[in-house]
Structure formats: structure tokens, C-alpha cells
JSON list of C-alpha atoms in Angstrom, two decimals:
[
{"chain": "A", "resi": 300, "resn": "MET", "atom": "CA", "xyz": [23.77, 231.91, -177.68]},
{"chain": "A", "resi": 301, "resn": "SER", "atom": "CA", "xyz": [21.81, 229.08, -176.09]},
{"chain": "A", "resi": 302, "resn": "TYR", "atom": "CA", "xyz": [19.17, 226.96, -177.74]},
{"chain": "A", "resi": 303, "resn": "ILE", "atom": "CA", "xyz": [18.09, 225.61, -174.38]},
{"chain": "A", "resi": 304, "resn": "LYS", "atom": "CA", "xyz": [16.14, 227.88, -172.03]},
{"chain": "A", "resi": 305, "resn": "SER", "atom": "CA", "xyz": [17.68, 227.64, -168.62]},
{"chain": "A", "resi": 306, "resn": "PRO", "atom": "CA", "xyz": [15.57, 227.31, -165.49]},
{"chain": "A", "resi": 307, "resn": "LEU", "atom": "CA", "xyz": [18.28, 229.36, -163.73]},
{"chain": "A", "resi": 308, "resn": "SER", "atom": "CA", "xyz": [18.77, 233.10, -163.59]},
{"chain": "A", "resi": 309, "resn": "ASP", "atom": "CA", "xyz": [21.67, 234.49, -165.61]},
{"chain": "A", "resi": 310, "resn": "THR", "atom": "CA", "xyz": [23.74, 234.98, -162.45]},
{"chain": "A", "resi": 311, "resn": "ASP", "atom": "CA", "xyz": [23.06, 231.46, -161.17]},
{"chain": "A", "resi": 312, "resn": "LEU", "atom": "CA", "xyz": [23.65, 230.02, -164.63]},
{"chain": "A", "resi": 313, "resn": "LYS", "atom": "CA", "xyz": [27.12, 231.54, -164.74]},
{"chain": "A", "resi": 314, "resn": "VAL", "atom": "CA", "xyz": [28.09, 229.97, -161.40]},
{"chain": "A", "resi": 315, "resn": "VAL", "atom": "CA", "xyz": [26.57, 226.60, -162.20]},
{"chain": "A", "resi": 316, "resn": "GLY", "atom": "CA", "xyz": [27.87, 226.60, -165.78]},
{"chain": "A", "resi": 317, "resn": "ASP", "atom": "CA", "xyz": [31.41, 227.31, -164.60]},
{"chain": "A", "resi": 318, "resn": "ALA", "atom": "CA", "xyz": [31.17, 224.57, -161.96]},
{"chain": "A", "resi": 319, "resn": "LEU", "atom": "CA", "xyz": [29.84, 221.98, -164.40]},
{"chain": "A", "resi": 320, "resn": "GLN", "atom": "CA", "xyz": [32.32, 222.90, -167.12]},
{"chain": "A", "resi": 321, "resn": "GLY", "atom": "CA", "xyz": [35.21, 222.71, -164.65]},
{"chain": "A", "resi": 322, "resn": "ALA", "atom": "CA", "xyz": [33.99, 219.35, -163.40]},
{"chain": "A", "resi": 323, "resn": "LEU", "atom": "CA", "xyz": [33.72, 218.06, -166.96]},
{"chain": "A", "resi": 324, "resn": "VAL", "atom": "CA", "xyz": [37.27, 219.11, -167.81]},
{"chain": "A", "resi": 325, "resn": "ASP", "atom": "CA", "xyz": [38.70, 217.52, -164.67]},
{"chain": "A", "resi": 326, "resn": "LEU", "atom": "CA", "xyz": [36.78, 214.28, -165.21]},
{"chain": "A", "resi": 327, "resn": "VAL", "atom": "CA", "xyz": [37.80, 213.98, -168.86]},
{"chain": "A", "resi": 328, "resn": "ASP", "atom": "CA", "xyz": [41.44, 214.59, -167.95]},
{"chain": "A", "resi": 329, "resn": "LEU", "atom": "CA", "xyz": [41.25, 212.17, -165.02]},
{"chain": "A", "resi": 330, "resn": "SER", "atom": "CA", "xyz": [40.04, 209.46, -167.37]},
{"chain": "A", "resi": 331, "resn": "LEU", "atom": "CA", "xyz": [42.83, 210.22, -169.86]},
{"chain": "A", "resi": 332, "resn": "VAL", "atom": "CA", "xyz": [45.57, 210.37, -167.23]},
{"chain": "A", "resi": 333, "resn": "SER", "atom": "CA", "xyz": [44.34, 207.17, -165.59]},
{"chain": "A", "resi": 334, "resn": "LYS", "atom": "CA", "xyz": [44.27, 205.35, -168.93]},
{"chain": "A", "resi": 335, "resn": "GLN", "atom": "CA", "xyz": [47.76, 206.60, -169.85]},
{"chain": "A", "resi": 336, "resn": "VAL", "atom": "CA", "xyz": [49.14, 205.32, -166.55]},
{"chain": "A", "resi": 337, "resn": "HIS", "atom": "CA", "xyz": [47.13, 202.09, -166.98]},
{"chain": "A", "resi": 338, "resn": "TRP", "atom": "CA", "xyz": [48.83, 201.36, -170.31]},
{"chain": "A", "resi": 339, "resn": "ASN", "atom": "CA", "xyz": [52.32, 202.03, -168.96]},
{"chain": "A", "resi": 340, "resn": "VAL", "atom": "CA", "xyz": [52.38, 200.76, -165.39]},
{"chain": "A", "resi": 341, "resn": "VAL", "atom": "CA", "xyz": [55.03, 198.15, -164.56]},
{"chain": "A", "resi": 342, "resn": "GLY", "atom": "CA", "xyz": [56.26, 196.52, -161.38]},
{"chain": "A", "resi": 343, "resn": "PRO", "atom": "CA", "xyz": [55.39, 193.88, -158.80]},
{"chain": "A", "resi": 344, "resn": "ARG", "atom": "CA", "xyz": [51.92, 195.36, -158.21]},
{"chain": "A", "resi": 345, "resn": "PHE", "atom": "CA", "xyz": [51.22, 195.74, -161.93]},
{"chain": "A", "resi": 346, "resn": "ARG", "atom": "CA", "xyz": [48.01, 193.74, -162.05]},
{"chain": "A", "resi": 347, "resn": "SER", "atom": "CA", "xyz": [46.28, 195.28, -159.03]},
{"chain": "A", "resi": 348, "resn": "VAL", "atom": "CA", "xyz": [47.23, 198.85, -159.99]},
{"chain": "A", "resi": 349, "resn": "HIS", "atom": "CA", "xyz": [46.36, 198.19, -163.64]},
{"chain": "A", "resi": 350, "resn": "LEU", "atom": "CA", "xyz": [42.86, 197.00, -162.70]},
{"chain": "A", "resi": 351, "resn": "GLN", "atom": "CA", "xyz": [42.36, 199.76, -160.14]},
{"chain": "A", "resi": 352, "resn": "LEU", "atom": "CA", "xyz": [43.18, 202.37, -162.78]},
{"chain": "A", "resi": 353, "resn": "ASP", "atom": "CA", "xyz": [40.42, 201.02, -165.02]},
{"chain": "A", "resi": 354, "resn": "GLU", "atom": "CA", "xyz": [37.97, 201.52, -162.15]},
{"chain": "A", "resi": 355, "resn": "VAL", "atom": "CA", "xyz": [38.95, 205.20, -162.00]},
{"chain": "A", "resi": 356, "resn": "VAL", "atom": "CA", "xyz": [38.56, 205.50, -165.79]},
{"chain": "A", "resi": 357, "resn": "ASP", "atom": "CA", "xyz": [35.08, 203.97, -165.63]},
{"chain": "A", "resi": 358, "resn": "THR", "atom": "CA", "xyz": [34.03, 206.31, -162.81]},
{"chain": "A", "resi": 359, "resn": "ALA", "atom": "CA", "xyz": [35.39, 209.41, -164.54]},
{"chain": "A", "resi": 360, "resn": "ARG", "atom": "CA", "xyz": [33.76, 208.53, -167.87]},
{"chain": "A", "resi": 361, "resn": "LEU", "atom": "CA", "xyz": [30.40, 207.76, -166.28]},
{"chain": "A", "resi": 362, "resn": "HIS", "atom": "CA", "xyz": [30.33, 211.00, -164.33]},
{"chain": "A", "resi": 363, "resn": "SER", "atom": "CA", "xyz": [31.67, 213.13, -167.18]},
{"chain": "A", "resi": 364, "resn": "ASP", "atom": "CA", "xyz": [28.64, 212.16, -169.25]},
{"chain": "A", "resi": 365, "resn": "THR", "atom": "CA", "xyz": [26.27, 212.95, -166.38]},
{"chain": "A", "resi": 366, "resn": "VAL", "atom": "CA", "xyz": [27.93, 216.34, -165.82]},
{"chain": "A", "resi": 367, "resn": "ALA", "atom": "CA", "xyz": [27.90, 217.23, -169.53]},
{"chain": "A", "resi": 368, "resn": "GLU", "atom": "CA", "xyz": [24.24, 216.30, -169.84]},
{"chain": "A", "resi": 369, "resn": "ARG", "atom": "CA", "xyz": [23.37, 218.34, -166.74]},
{"chain": "A", "resi": 370, "resn": "ALA", "atom": "CA", "xyz": [25.16, 221.33, -168.28]},
{"chain": "A", "resi": 371, "resn": "SER", "atom": "CA", "xyz": [23.11, 220.92, -171.44]},
{"chain": "A", "resi": 372, "resn": "ALA", "atom": "CA", "xyz": [19.90, 220.58, -169.42]},
{"chain": "A", "resi": 373, "resn": "VAL", "atom": "CA", "xyz": [20.49, 223.96, -167.78]},
{"chain": "A", "resi": 374, "resn": "GLY", "atom": "CA", "xyz": [21.43, 225.63, -171.06]},
{"chain": "A", "resi": 375, "resn": "VAL", "atom": "CA", "xyz": [25.23, 225.41, -171.02]},
{"chain": "A", "resi": 376, "resn": "SER", "atom": "CA", "xyz": [27.09, 223.94, -173.97]},
{"chain": "A", "resi": 377, "resn": "ALA", "atom": "CA", "xyz": [29.54, 221.37, -172.58]},
{"chain": "A", "resi": 378, "resn": "ASP", "atom": "CA", "xyz": [33.11, 221.59, -173.87]},
{"chain": "A", "resi": 379, "resn": "GLY", "atom": "CA", "xyz": [35.21, 218.44, -173.55]},
{"chain": "A", "resi": 380, "resn": "ARG", "atom": "CA", "xyz": [37.54, 219.17, -176.45]},
{"chain": "A", "resi": 381, "resn": "ALA", "atom": "CA", "xyz": [41.19, 218.22, -176.01]},
{"chain": "A", "resi": 382, "resn": "ALA", "atom": "CA", "xyz": [42.40, 221.84, -176.18]},
{"chain": "A", "resi": 383, "resn": "THR", "atom": "CA", "xyz": [39.91, 222.91, -173.52]},
{"chain": "A", "resi": 384, "resn": "VAL", "atom": "CA", "xyz": [40.86, 220.03, -171.26]},
{"chain": "A", "resi": 385, "resn": "ALA", "atom": "CA", "xyz": [44.58, 220.70, -171.72]},
{"chain": "A", "resi": 386, "resn": "LYS", "atom": "CA", "xyz": [44.34, 224.35, -170.72]},
{"chain": "A", "resi": 387, "resn": "SER", "atom": "CA", "xyz": [41.82, 224.00, -167.89]},
{"chain": "A", "resi": 388, "resn": "SER", "atom": "CA", "xyz": [42.49, 220.79, -165.98]},
{"chain": "A", "resi": 389, "resn": "ALA", "atom": "CA", "xyz": [43.82, 220.72, -162.43]},
{"chain": "A", "resi": 390, "resn": "ILE", "atom": "CA", "xyz": [45.77, 217.54, -163.09]},
{"chain": "A", "resi": 391, "resn": "GLY", "atom": "CA", "xyz": [49.50, 217.68, -163.76]},
{"chain": "A", "resi": 392, "resn": "SER", "atom": "CA", "xyz": [51.16, 215.98, -166.70]},
{"chain": "A", "resi": 393, "resn": "VAL", "atom": "CA", "xyz": [52.08, 212.31, -166.78]},
{"chain": "A", "resi": 394, "resn": "PRO", "atom": "CA", "xyz": [55.64, 211.28, -167.65]},
{"chain": "A", "resi": 395, "resn": "GLU", "atom": "CA", "xyz": [56.35, 209.50, -170.91]},
{"chain": "A", "resi": 396, "resn": "GLY", "atom": "CA", "xyz": [57.24, 205.85, -171.00]},
{"chain": "A", "resi": 397, "resn": "TRP", "atom": "CA", "xyz": [56.94, 203.10, -168.44]},
{"chain": "A", "resi": 398, "resn": "ILE", "atom": "CA", "xyz": [55.72, 204.08, -165.00]},
{"chain": "A", "resi": 399, "resn": "LYS", "atom": "CA", "xyz": [56.71, 202.11, -161.90]},
{"chain": "A", "resi": 400, "resn": "ASP", "atom": "CA", "xyz": [53.73, 200.89, -159.90]},
{"chain": "A", "resi": 401, "resn": "THR", "atom": "CA", "xyz": [54.73, 203.03, -156.90]},
{"chain": "A", "resi": 402, "resn": "ASP", "atom": "CA", "xyz": [54.96, 206.11, -159.14]},
{"chain": "A", "resi": 403, "resn": "ALA", "atom": "CA", "xyz": [51.61, 205.24, -160.72]},
{"chain": "A", "resi": 404, "resn": "VAL", "atom": "CA", "xyz": [49.99, 205.23, -157.30]},
{"chain": "A", "resi": 405, "resn": "LYS", "atom": "CA", "xyz": [51.54, 208.61, -156.46]},
{"chain": "A", "resi": 406, "resn": "ILE", "atom": "CA", "xyz": [50.35, 210.09, -159.76]},
{"chain": "A", "resi": 407, "resn": "LEU", "atom": "CA", "xyz": [46.80, 208.98, -158.98]},
{"chain": "A", "resi": 408, "resn": "VAL", "atom": "CA", "xyz": [46.95, 210.19, -155.38]},
{"chain": "A", "resi": 409, "resn": "ASP", "atom": "CA", "xyz": [47.99, 213.62, -156.65]},
{"chain": "A", "resi": 410, "resn": "ALA", "atom": "CA", "xyz": [45.49, 213.67, -159.54]},
{"chain": "A", "resi": 411, "resn": "LEU", "atom": "CA", "xyz": [42.56, 212.57, -157.42]},
{"chain": "A", "resi": 412, "resn": "GLY", "atom": "CA", "xyz": [43.54, 215.01, -154.67]},
{"chain": "A", "resi": 413, "resn": "ALA", "atom": "CA", "xyz": [43.56, 217.92, -157.10]},
{"chain": "A", "resi": 414, "resn": "VAL", "atom": "CA", "xyz": [40.23, 216.96, -158.65]},
{"chain": "A", "resi": 415, "resn": "VAL", "atom": "CA", "xyz": [38.53, 216.29, -155.31]},
{"chain": "A", "resi": 416, "resn": "ALA", "atom": "CA", "xyz": [39.66, 219.67, -153.95]},
{"chain": "A", "resi": 417, "resn": "ARG", "atom": "CA", "xyz": [38.15, 221.46, -156.94]},
{"chain": "A", "resi": 418, "resn": "MET", "atom": "CA", "xyz": [34.97, 219.38, -156.79]},
{"chain": "A", "resi": 419, "resn": "ARG", "atom": "CA", "xyz": [34.47, 220.35, -153.15]},
{"chain": "A", "resi": 420, "resn": "GLU", "atom": "CA", "xyz": [34.74, 224.03, -154.15]},
{"chain": "A", "resi": 421, "resn": "ARG", "atom": "CA", "xyz": [32.13, 223.42, -156.84]},
{"chain": "A", "resi": 422, "resn": "ILE", "atom": "CA", "xyz": [29.84, 221.71, -154.35]},
{"chain": "A", "resi": 423, "resn": "GLU", "atom": "CA", "xyz": [29.96, 224.78, -152.17]},
{"chain": "A", "resi": 424, "resn": "ALA", "atom": "CA", "xyz": [29.49, 227.16, -155.10]},
{"chain": "A", "resi": 425, "resn": "THR", "atom": "CA", "xyz": [26.39, 225.38, -156.42]},
{"chain": "A", "resi": 426, "resn": "ALA", "atom": "CA", "xyz": [24.59, 224.97, -153.08]},
{"chain": "A", "resi": 427, "resn": "ASP", "atom": "CA", "xyz": [22.30, 227.97, -153.45]},
{"chain": "A", "resi": 428, "resn": "PRO", "atom": "CA", "xyz": [22.05, 228.48, -157.22]},
{"chain": "A", "resi": 429, "resn": "ASP", "atom": "CA", "xyz": [21.30, 224.85, -158.15]},
{"chain": "A", "resi": 430, "resn": "PRO", "atom": "CA", "xyz": [20.94, 222.07, -155.59]},
{"chain": "A", "resi": 431, "resn": "ILE", "atom": "CA", "xyz": [20.34, 219.57, -158.42]},
{"chain": "A", "resi": 432, "resn": "SER", "atom": "CA", "xyz": [23.77, 220.20, -159.94]},
{"chain": "A", "resi": 433, "resn": "GLN", "atom": "CA", "xyz": [25.21, 220.25, -156.43]},
{"chain": "A", "resi": 434, "resn": "ASP", "atom": "CA", "xyz": [23.72, 216.80, -155.80]},
{"chain": "A", "resi": 435, "resn": "ILE", "atom": "CA", "xyz": [25.41, 215.46, -158.93]},
{"chain": "A", "resi": 436, "resn": "LEU", "atom": "CA", "xyz": [28.73, 216.95, -157.79]},
{"chain": "A", "resi": 437, "resn": "ILE", "atom": "CA", "xyz": [28.31, 215.48, -154.31]},
{"chain": "A", "resi": 438, "resn": "GLY", "atom": "CA", "xyz": [27.70, 211.99, -155.70]},
{"chain": "A", "resi": 439, "resn": "LEU", "atom": "CA", "xyz": [30.63, 212.03, -158.05]},
{"chain": "A", "resi": 440, "resn": "THR", "atom": "CA", "xyz": [32.94, 213.49, -155.42]},
{"chain": "A", "resi": 441, "resn": "ALA", "atom": "CA", "xyz": [32.02, 210.65, -153.06]},
{"chain": "A", "resi": 442, "resn": "ASP", "atom": "CA", "xyz": [33.08, 208.18, -155.74]},
{"chain": "A", "resi": 443, "resn": "LEU", "atom": "CA", "xyz": [36.33, 210.05, -156.40]},
{"chain": "A", "resi": 444, "resn": "GLU", "atom": "CA", "xyz": [37.10, 210.24, -152.69]},
{"chain": "A", "resi": 445, "resn": "LYS", "atom": "CA", "xyz": [36.68, 206.47, -152.46]},
{"chain": "A", "resi": 446, "resn": "HIS", "atom": "CA", "xyz": [39.25, 206.03, -155.23]},
{"chain": "A", "resi": 447, "resn": "ALA", "atom": "CA", "xyz": [41.53, 208.57, -153.52]},
{"chain": "A", "resi": 448, "resn": "TRP", "atom": "CA", "xyz": [41.31, 206.63, -150.26]},
{"chain": "A", "resi": 449, "resn": "MET", "atom": "CA", "xyz": [42.16, 203.35, -151.99]},
{"chain": "A", "resi": 450, "resn": "PHE", "atom": "CA", "xyz": [45.21, 204.78, -153.73]},
{"chain": "A", "resi": 451, "resn": "GLN", "atom": "CA", "xyz": [46.37, 206.56, -150.58]},
{"chain": "A", "resi": 452, "resn": "ALA", "atom": "CA", "xyz": [46.10, 203.28, -148.65]},
{"chain": "A", "resi": 453, "resn": "GLU", "atom": "CA", "xyz": [48.68, 201.83, -151.03]},
{"chain": "A", "resi": 454, "resn": "THR", "atom": "CA", "xyz": [51.29, 204.41, -150.03]},
{"chain": "A", "resi": 455, "resn": "VAL", "atom": "CA", "xyz": [51.53, 203.35, -146.39]}
]
């Protein structure tokens, strides 16, 4: 049941709702994973990686709110609960304990790669049914790809 009347047809709403919900889950998990690594990173590049991780957290949190509010605006109840995130995210688990700076970078390269790949699928899926949601996904994917580039540059 929806309290918000959607401007989209039922068919389009299903596609867009799935895309926005998937984006929300991935962004929430990306912020959690990045913060977990942020708290536990150690090594010679500690400070730069530590600060860079906070930038990813800020980006993910900003965009997760935008995505959740867009879902609500089109009549989809956003679900960012821990159980939903845990079962639906594309991001792998983070090891317990201290994380070497080189491992932290690899974790973020992998996490951002997985999220970006799924975001690009969502961009394609929302092109016809809702260009407004697609525009949001394009903008946030550009930001995530910038972070992905910066972490990848550290692996050379």
C-alpha cells in the first residue's frame, strides 16, 4: 500500500522502485563499510587513507538521502534497515580487526567497483521509465567513479 500517488505507471514504478531501493542499499552499505575501514586502518599511509575514507562516507550518506527521498516522491517506501542492507548489498564483508592501508585501498577499490557496476545497470534501466531518477543515479555514479579512480590510483 502506498500513501503517495506515483506519477509513474505501475510497470515503470516497479523498475524505478527496484533501481532506487537497490541504490539505497548499496549506498548505505558503502558508507558503513567505509566507516568500518576508516576506524581500523593502520600503516604508513594511515592519515591519507583515513581522510579519503571519510570523503566516501560523506558522499554515500549524502546520496543515500537523495535516493531515499526520490523513492518516497515516486511512491516507494525506502528501506534502509540493517537486515535489508545485509541481504541485498553488492559489497563483500570487511575483515575484523586492524586493516593495513594497502588492504584498505583494495577493499574500497572492490566495494566501489561493485557499487558502480550496479549503478550503471540502474542508470540504463531507468532511462525510459523515469529520466529524473536516472539523472540522480547519473550524478551519484559520477561521484562514486571519482572515488573509485582515486583509490585505484593508489594501487599502482
